[in-house]
Amino acid sequence: MLLINRILELQDSHLLSKHEILVQSVIEGIGEGDLLIGDKLPSINKMVHDVGYARKTIVRAYEELKDRGLVESKNKQGYFVISQETGVVLRVALLLFAFQSFQEDFYNTLRKELGKNFQVDVFFHHNNISMFETMITNIRGKYGMYVVAPIQDDSIKPLLQTIAPNKLLLVDRYLDLGPEYSFIAQEFENATYNALESLLPEIRQYGRTVLFFDSKNDYSPLGIRNAYERFLEDHGMEGTIEEQYTSETLEKNTLYFIKNDSILWKFLKDCSKGHCVLGKDIGILSYDDNVLKEIIMGGITTISTDFKEMGKMAAKYVMDGHGVRSIMPTNLIRRNSL
């Protein structure tokens, strides 16, 4: 009854809509201790009877409270208070492959742009379909927005499509869920091929090339491998593909194309120990730029999108909800390693 009374009192305000009155009443009730975690809100039918608002208005208000992470709905039981963090405008679930350096740039920018009134919870699926499905199932319906770096596998489409299009944003990797779903993604195959074409004179300086590629463990998209193989065939060049780097096996007069940063750091350590000169004795081409690659050993040449800009675009979508379908440009950043 305290909540009903609070709603009736706010009805005298001509500044708030009926929807806003309902939301504000619950928020004030939680903030002042009238509603505690575990308390059940009045049923929709009771609210219709006692307050006189339309059923859809009450449902909309309760769903906004869900989006803010203040209440949750239980099947056939109603809505229950689950949080007292009333300052949160929206709870956002961010589901990424792993916390790699470039994804850290994306996260930090997203977090900064959203500000303190948005709660961002981060989850990592590690390119594991079973883990991905479990995570989505467990968090679905508990957040106001879902920002997801999807596994590029058609089997997960039906699960993602259980999330309303206006609450889901795909980032980093593209997966076609239909025209109503938003994405801010990279394109890998043509972008990688074009970058390799631009570097053809530099690449020809080396006797052979090696691509380190392990789609299972370093989450590399197949488009990179396809582009590399097509490039070698089109230009009659010698090259191999290896999953992992074995320490102290680097060879001079070789260009190494390295996607995984953990391999890159091991490789650079061996390069330093062996007194190899980057861009002369051996070449290095990396994917996904970050500040370390800009400064270490004179700079590492990279193929990369702007993850900070991706973070800004994602934050804008979360805040204003306007649909976006964008393929981010891919940049070739030339430095001394090639």
Short mmCIF file of C-alpha atoms in Angstrom, two decimals:
data_model
loop_
_atom_site.label_atom_id
_atom_site.label_comp_id
_atom_site.label_asym_id
_atom_site.label_seq_id
_atom_site.Cartn_x
_atom_site.Cartn_y
_atom_site.Cartn_z
CA MET A 1 0.00 0.00 0.00
CA LEU A 2 2.92 2.36 0.60
CA LEU A 3 3.80 2.10 -3.11
CA ILE A 4 0.19 2.68 -4.19
CA ASN A 5 -0.03 5.73 -1.92
CA ARG A 6 3.22 7.08 -3.32
CA ILE A 7 1.87 6.72 -6.88
CA LEU A 8 -1.36 8.50 -5.98
CA GLU A 9 0.61 11.36 -4.41
CA LEU A 10 2.79 11.79 -7.51
CA GLN A 11 -0.31 11.98 -9.70
CA ASP A 12 -0.66 15.59 -8.60
CA SER A 13 2.56 16.37 -10.49
CA HIS A 14 1.84 17.67 -13.97
CA LEU A 15 5.49 17.30 -14.95
CA LEU A 16 5.52 13.49 -15.03
CA SER A 17 3.79 11.10 -17.40
CA LYS A 18 1.94 8.08 -15.99
CA HIS A 19 4.85 5.87 -17.00
CA GLU A 20 7.32 8.17 -15.23
CA ILE A 21 5.15 8.29 -12.11
CA LEU A 22 5.23 4.50 -11.83
CA VAL A 23 8.98 4.26 -12.33
CA GLN A 24 9.75 7.14 -9.98
CA SER A 25 7.47 5.72 -7.27
CA VAL A 26 9.32 2.40 -7.23
CA ILE A 27 12.72 4.10 -7.30
CA GLU A 28 11.77 6.33 -4.35
CA GLY A 29 10.33 3.34 -2.51
CA ILE A 30 13.60 1.46 -2.90
CA GLY A 31 15.70 4.49 -2.02
CA GLU A 32 13.75 5.18 1.19
CA GLY A 33 13.65 1.57 2.32
CA ASP A 34 9.96 0.92 1.76
CA LEU A 35 10.88 -1.70 -0.85
CA LEU A 36 13.64 -4.14 0.03
CA ILE A 37 15.50 -6.74 -2.03
CA GLY A 38 13.19 -9.72 -2.44
CA ASP A 39 9.98 -7.71 -2.08
CA LYS A 40 7.31 -8.35 -4.67
CA LEU A 41 5.78 -5.45 -6.58
CA PRO A 42 1.99 -5.29 -6.92
CA SER A 43 0.70 -7.44 -9.73
CA ILE A 44 -0.23 -5.76 -12.99
CA ASN A 45 -3.90 -6.57 -12.40
CA LYS A 46 -3.78 -5.00 -8.93
CA MET A 47 -2.07 -1.90 -10.29
CA VAL A 48 -4.74 -1.56 -12.99
CA HIS A 49 -7.45 -1.83 -10.32
CA ASP A 50 -5.89 0.43 -7.66
CA VAL A 51 -4.25 3.11 -9.81
CA GLY A 52 -6.43 3.07 -12.91
CA TYR A 53 -3.63 3.11 -15.48
CA ALA A 54 -3.70 1.10 -18.69
CA ARG A 55 -2.16 -2.34 -18.51
CA LYS A 56 0.44 -1.51 -21.21
CA THR A 57 1.58 1.56 -19.23
CA ILE A 58 2.24 -0.56 -16.14
CA VAL A 59 4.01 -3.27 -18.14
CA ARG A 60 6.21 -0.65 -19.80
CA ALA A 61 7.16 0.83 -16.41
CA TYR A 62 7.97 -2.56 -14.93
CA GLU A 63 10.09 -3.44 -17.97
CA GLU A 64 12.07 -0.20 -17.61
CA LEU A 65 12.73 -1.09 -13.97
CA LYS A 66 13.99 -4.46 -15.25
CA ASP A 67 16.27 -2.69 -17.73
CA ARG A 68 17.72 -0.65 -14.88
CA GLY A 69 18.45 -3.85 -13.02
CA LEU A 70 16.17 -2.95 -10.11
CA VAL A 71 13.61 -5.71 -10.53
CA GLU A 72 13.33 -9.05 -12.26
CA SER A 73 10.33 -11.02 -13.44
CA LYS A 74 9.75 -14.63 -12.48
CA ASN A 75 7.46 -16.78 -14.58
CA LYS A 76 3.90 -16.69 -13.22
CA GLN A 77 5.12 -15.16 -9.96
CA GLY A 78 5.44 -11.47 -10.76
CA TYR A 79 8.11 -8.79 -10.38
CA PHE A 80 10.60 -8.74 -7.49
CA VAL A 81 13.11 -6.14 -6.26
CA ILE A 82 16.70 -7.34 -6.83
CA SER A 83 18.83 -4.21 -6.37
CA GLN A 84 19.00 -0.94 -4.47
CA GLU A 85 21.31 0.77 -6.99
CA THR A 86 18.70 3.37 -7.93
CA GLY A 87 21.20 5.70 -9.61
CA VAL A 88 21.71 3.29 -12.50
CA VAL A 89 19.94 4.36 -15.69
CA LEU A 90 20.56 1.10 -17.53
CA ARG A 91 22.36 -2.20 -16.95
CA VAL A 92 24.44 -3.27 -19.93
CA ALA A 93 25.77 -6.79 -20.51
CA LEU A 94 29.01 -6.75 -22.52
CA LEU A 95 30.00 -10.15 -23.91
CA LEU A 96 33.49 -10.35 -25.45
CA PHE A 97 35.92 -13.03 -26.64
CA ALA A 98 38.56 -12.23 -23.98
CA PHE A 99 40.11 -9.19 -22.35
CA GLN A 100 42.80 -8.61 -24.96
CA SER A 101 44.54 -5.26 -25.28
CA PHE A 102 42.47 -4.01 -28.21
CA GLN A 103 39.22 -5.06 -26.53
CA GLU A 104 40.39 -3.23 -23.42
CA ASP A 105 40.54 -0.06 -25.57
CA PHE A 106 36.98 -0.74 -26.71
CA TYR A 107 35.75 -1.37 -23.15
CA ASN A 108 37.47 1.65 -21.60
CA THR A 109 36.04 3.97 -24.26
CA LEU A 110 32.55 2.48 -23.94
CA ARG A 111 32.67 2.80 -20.14
CA LYS A 112 33.90 6.40 -20.28
CA GLU A 113 31.31 7.49 -22.84
CA LEU A 114 28.41 5.95 -20.92
CA GLY A 115 29.32 7.57 -17.61
CA LYS A 116 28.64 6.49 -14.06
CA ASN A 117 24.87 6.06 -14.41
CA PHE A 118 25.26 3.03 -16.66
CA GLN A 119 26.29 -0.28 -15.13
CA VAL A 120 28.39 -2.42 -17.48
CA ASP A 121 28.94 -6.08 -16.58
CA VAL A 122 31.57 -7.90 -18.68
CA PHE A 123 31.51 -11.58 -19.65
CA PHE A 124 33.99 -13.61 -21.75
CA HIS A 125 33.00 -16.55 -23.95
CA HIS A 126 36.49 -17.45 -25.34
CA ASN A 127 35.03 -18.48 -28.70
CA ASN A 128 33.40 -21.49 -27.04
CA ILE A 129 29.88 -22.07 -28.38
CA SER A 130 28.69 -24.03 -25.34
CA MET A 131 29.97 -21.33 -22.98
CA PHE A 132 28.44 -18.62 -25.17
CA GLU A 133 25.04 -20.30 -25.15
CA THR A 134 25.13 -20.77 -21.38
CA MET A 135 26.04 -17.14 -20.79
CA ILE A 136 23.32 -15.76 -23.04
CA THR A 137 20.74 -18.06 -21.46
CA ASN A 138 21.77 -17.00 -17.95
CA ILE A 139 21.80 -13.23 -18.56
CA ARG A 140 18.90 -12.94 -20.99
CA GLY A 141 16.09 -10.82 -19.57
CA LYS A 142 18.25 -9.38 -16.79
CA TYR A 143 19.75 -6.42 -18.67
CA GLY A 144 18.44 -3.42 -20.51
CA MET A 145 20.99 -3.73 -23.30
CA TYR A 146 23.27 -6.46 -24.65
CA VAL A 147 26.51 -5.59 -26.48
CA VAL A 148 27.86 -8.84 -27.89
CA ALA A 149 30.93 -9.87 -29.87
CA PRO A 150 29.41 -12.97 -31.48
CA ILE A 151 31.01 -16.22 -32.51
CA GLN A 152 30.66 -16.36 -36.28
CA ASP A 153 28.64 -19.56 -36.32
CA ASP A 154 25.10 -19.82 -37.65
CA SER A 155 24.11 -22.18 -34.81
CA ILE A 156 23.98 -19.30 -32.31
CA LYS A 157 21.66 -17.13 -34.43
CA PRO A 158 18.36 -18.47 -33.02
CA LEU A 159 19.57 -17.86 -29.46
CA LEU A 160 20.62 -14.27 -30.17
CA GLN A 161 17.31 -13.65 -31.95
CA THR A 162 15.49 -14.33 -28.67
CA ILE A 163 16.80 -10.91 -27.57
CA ALA A 164 14.70 -8.01 -28.86
CA PRO A 165 16.41 -6.17 -31.74
CA ASN A 166 16.29 -2.83 -29.88
CA LYS A 167 18.23 -4.36 -26.97
CA LEU A 168 21.03 -6.11 -28.87
CA LEU A 169 24.12 -4.65 -30.54
CA LEU A 170 26.67 -6.92 -32.25
CA VAL A 171 30.25 -5.62 -32.19
CA ASP A 172 33.60 -6.64 -33.67
CA ARG A 173 32.39 -9.70 -35.66
CA TYR A 174 29.48 -9.70 -38.10
CA LEU A 175 26.65 -12.19 -37.93
CA ASP A 176 23.52 -11.71 -40.05
CA LEU A 177 20.52 -11.75 -37.71
CA GLY A 178 18.25 -9.84 -40.05
CA PRO A 179 17.71 -6.20 -41.06
CA GLU A 180 16.19 -5.19 -37.72
CA TYR A 181 19.35 -5.98 -35.73
CA SER A 182 22.20 -3.48 -35.26
CA PHE A 183 25.93 -4.12 -35.62
CA ILE A 184 29.28 -2.31 -35.58
CA ALA A 185 31.65 -4.87 -37.04
CA GLN A 186 34.88 -5.48 -38.91
CA GLU A 187 35.30 -7.03 -42.34
CA PHE A 188 38.38 -9.23 -42.42
CA GLU A 189 38.99 -10.99 -45.71
CA ASN A 190 38.98 -8.17 -48.25
CA ALA A 191 40.51 -5.72 -45.76
CA THR A 192 43.41 -8.08 -45.03
CA TYR A 193 43.97 -8.86 -48.70
CA ASN A 194 44.03 -5.16 -49.61
CA ALA A 195 46.53 -4.43 -46.82
CA LEU A 196 48.81 -7.24 -48.03
CA GLU A 197 48.56 -5.89 -51.58
CA SER A 198 49.63 -2.45 -50.33
CA LEU A 199 52.63 -4.05 -48.64
CA LEU A 200 53.64 -6.18 -51.65
CA PRO A 201 56.99 -4.40 -52.31
CA GLU A 202 58.00 -4.78 -48.66
CA ILE A 203 56.83 -8.39 -48.48
CA ARG A 204 58.82 -9.34 -51.60
CA GLN A 205 62.01 -8.39 -49.77
CA TYR A 206 61.69 -11.57 -47.71
CA GLY A 207 62.31 -15.10 -48.92
CA ARG A 208 59.23 -16.55 -47.24
CA THR A 209 56.26 -15.65 -45.07
CA VAL A 210 54.65 -17.33 -42.06
CA LEU A 211 51.14 -16.71 -40.74
CA PHE A 212 50.48 -17.72 -37.14
CA PHE A 213 46.82 -18.65 -37.11
CA ASP A 214 44.85 -20.62 -34.54
CA SER A 215 41.15 -19.84 -34.85
CA LYS A 216 40.25 -22.01 -31.85
CA ASN A 217 42.60 -20.47 -29.30
CA ASP A 218 43.28 -16.93 -30.49
CA TYR A 219 39.81 -16.30 -31.93
CA SER A 220 41.19 -15.35 -35.36
CA PRO A 221 38.49 -14.98 -38.03
CA LEU A 222 38.82 -17.30 -41.01
CA GLY A 223 38.76 -14.30 -43.34
CA ILE A 224 42.37 -13.50 -42.38
CA ARG A 225 43.56 -16.98 -43.34
CA ASN A 226 41.57 -16.91 -46.58
CA ALA A 227 43.08 -13.54 -47.53
CA TYR A 228 46.62 -14.73 -46.78
CA GLU A 229 46.25 -17.89 -48.88
CA ARG A 230 44.69 -15.96 -51.77
CA PHE A 231 47.46 -13.36 -51.64
CA LEU A 232 50.20 -16.02 -51.80
CA GLU A 233 48.51 -17.77 -54.71
CA ASP A 234 47.87 -14.57 -56.67
CA HIS A 235 51.52 -13.49 -56.39
CA GLY A 236 53.23 -16.87 -56.56
CA MET A 237 54.86 -16.45 -53.18
CA GLU A 238 56.07 -19.03 -50.69
CA GLY A 239 54.36 -19.12 -47.32
CA THR A 240 53.18 -21.39 -44.53
CA ILE A 241 50.58 -21.34 -41.76
CA GLU A 242 51.44 -22.41 -38.21
CA GLU A 243 49.24 -22.59 -35.13
CA GLN A 244 51.85 -21.80 -32.49
CA TYR A 245 55.31 -20.30 -32.23
CA THR A 246 58.06 -22.46 -30.77
CA SER A 247 60.59 -20.37 -28.85
CA GLU A 248 63.96 -19.70 -30.48
CA THR A 249 62.89 -20.95 -33.92
CA LEU A 250 62.71 -17.65 -35.78
CA GLU A 251 64.49 -17.54 -39.11
CA LYS A 252 66.04 -14.57 -40.83
CA ASN A 253 64.83 -13.40 -44.24
CA THR A 254 61.27 -14.26 -43.18
CA LEU A 255 58.16 -12.14 -42.76
CA TYR A 256 55.99 -13.20 -39.80
CA PHE A 257 52.30 -12.29 -39.81
CA ILE A 258 51.16 -12.56 -36.18
CA LYS A 259 47.55 -12.23 -35.01
CA ASN A 260 47.94 -13.39 -31.40
CA ASP A 261 49.64 -10.89 -29.08
CA SER A 262 50.89 -13.60 -26.72
CA ILE A 263 52.84 -15.07 -29.65
CA LEU A 264 54.04 -11.61 -30.63
CA TRP A 265 55.59 -10.89 -27.24
CA LYS A 266 57.43 -14.26 -27.21
CA PHE A 267 58.61 -13.61 -30.74
CA LEU A 268 59.92 -10.12 -29.94
CA LYS A 269 61.77 -11.48 -26.91
CA ASP A 270 63.57 -14.03 -29.10
CA CYS A 271 64.22 -11.36 -31.71
CA SER A 272 65.90 -9.18 -29.11
CA LYS A 273 67.95 -12.08 -27.73
CA GLY A 274 69.07 -13.02 -31.24
CA HIS A 275 69.99 -9.42 -32.11
CA CYS A 276 67.69 -9.47 -35.13
CA VAL A 277 66.88 -6.10 -36.69
CA LEU A 278 63.18 -5.66 -37.39
CA GLY A 279 62.47 -4.56 -40.93
CA LYS A 280 65.82 -5.90 -42.10
CA ASP A 281 66.71 -9.36 -40.77
CA ILE A 282 63.06 -10.29 -40.26
CA GLY A 283 59.72 -8.61 -40.79
CA ILE A 284 56.66 -8.49 -38.55
CA LEU A 285 53.08 -7.68 -39.50
CA SER A 286 50.52 -7.73 -36.69
CA TYR A 287 46.75 -7.40 -36.32
CA ASP A 288 44.85 -5.10 -33.89
CA ASP A 289 46.81 -2.01 -32.97
CA ASN A 290 47.54 -0.78 -29.45
CA VAL A 291 49.91 1.66 -27.77
CA LEU A 292 52.60 -0.98 -27.13
CA LYS A 293 52.84 -1.82 -30.83
CA GLU A 294 53.28 1.86 -31.52
CA ILE A 295 56.41 2.18 -29.38
CA ILE A 296 58.04 -1.22 -28.86
CA MET A 297 61.26 -1.92 -30.82
CA GLY A 298 60.69 1.06 -33.07
CA GLY A 299 57.06 0.21 -33.83
CA ILE A 300 55.13 -2.77 -35.23
CA THR A 301 53.27 -2.50 -38.53
CA THR A 302 49.60 -3.36 -37.97
CA ILE A 303 46.32 -3.97 -39.73
CA SER A 304 43.63 -2.65 -37.44
CA THR A 305 40.31 -0.95 -36.99
CA ASP A 306 39.82 1.91 -34.51
CA PHE A 307 38.52 0.19 -31.38
CA LYS A 308 38.12 3.47 -29.52
CA GLU A 309 35.82 4.74 -32.25
CA MET A 310 33.93 1.45 -32.12
CA GLY A 311 33.50 2.00 -28.37
CA LYS A 312 32.13 5.51 -28.95
CA MET A 313 29.66 4.26 -31.55
CA ALA A 314 28.52 1.44 -29.26
CA ALA A 315 27.99 3.87 -26.37
CA LYS A 316 25.90 6.13 -28.60
CA TYR A 317 23.69 3.19 -29.53
CA VAL A 318 23.23 2.20 -25.89
CA MET A 319 22.28 5.75 -24.92
CA ASP A 320 19.98 6.75 -27.77
CA GLY A 321 18.81 3.39 -29.16
CA HIS A 322 19.01 4.51 -32.79
CA GLY A 323 19.71 1.58 -35.09
CA VAL A 324 23.18 1.27 -36.60
CA ARG A 325 24.55 -1.09 -39.25
CA SER A 326 28.19 -0.20 -39.77
CA ILE A 327 31.27 -1.98 -41.09
CA MET A 328 34.27 -0.22 -39.56
CA PRO A 329 37.12 0.84 -41.85
CA THR A 330 40.35 -1.13 -41.56
CA ASN A 331 43.63 0.79 -41.48
CA LEU A 332 47.15 -0.22 -42.43
CA ILE A 333 49.55 1.46 -39.99
CA ARG A 334 53.10 1.35 -41.32
CA ARG A 335 55.97 1.23 -38.84
CA ASN A 336 59.58 0.04 -38.71
CA SER A 337 58.94 -3.71 -38.38
CA LEU A 338 58.35 -4.17 -42.09
#
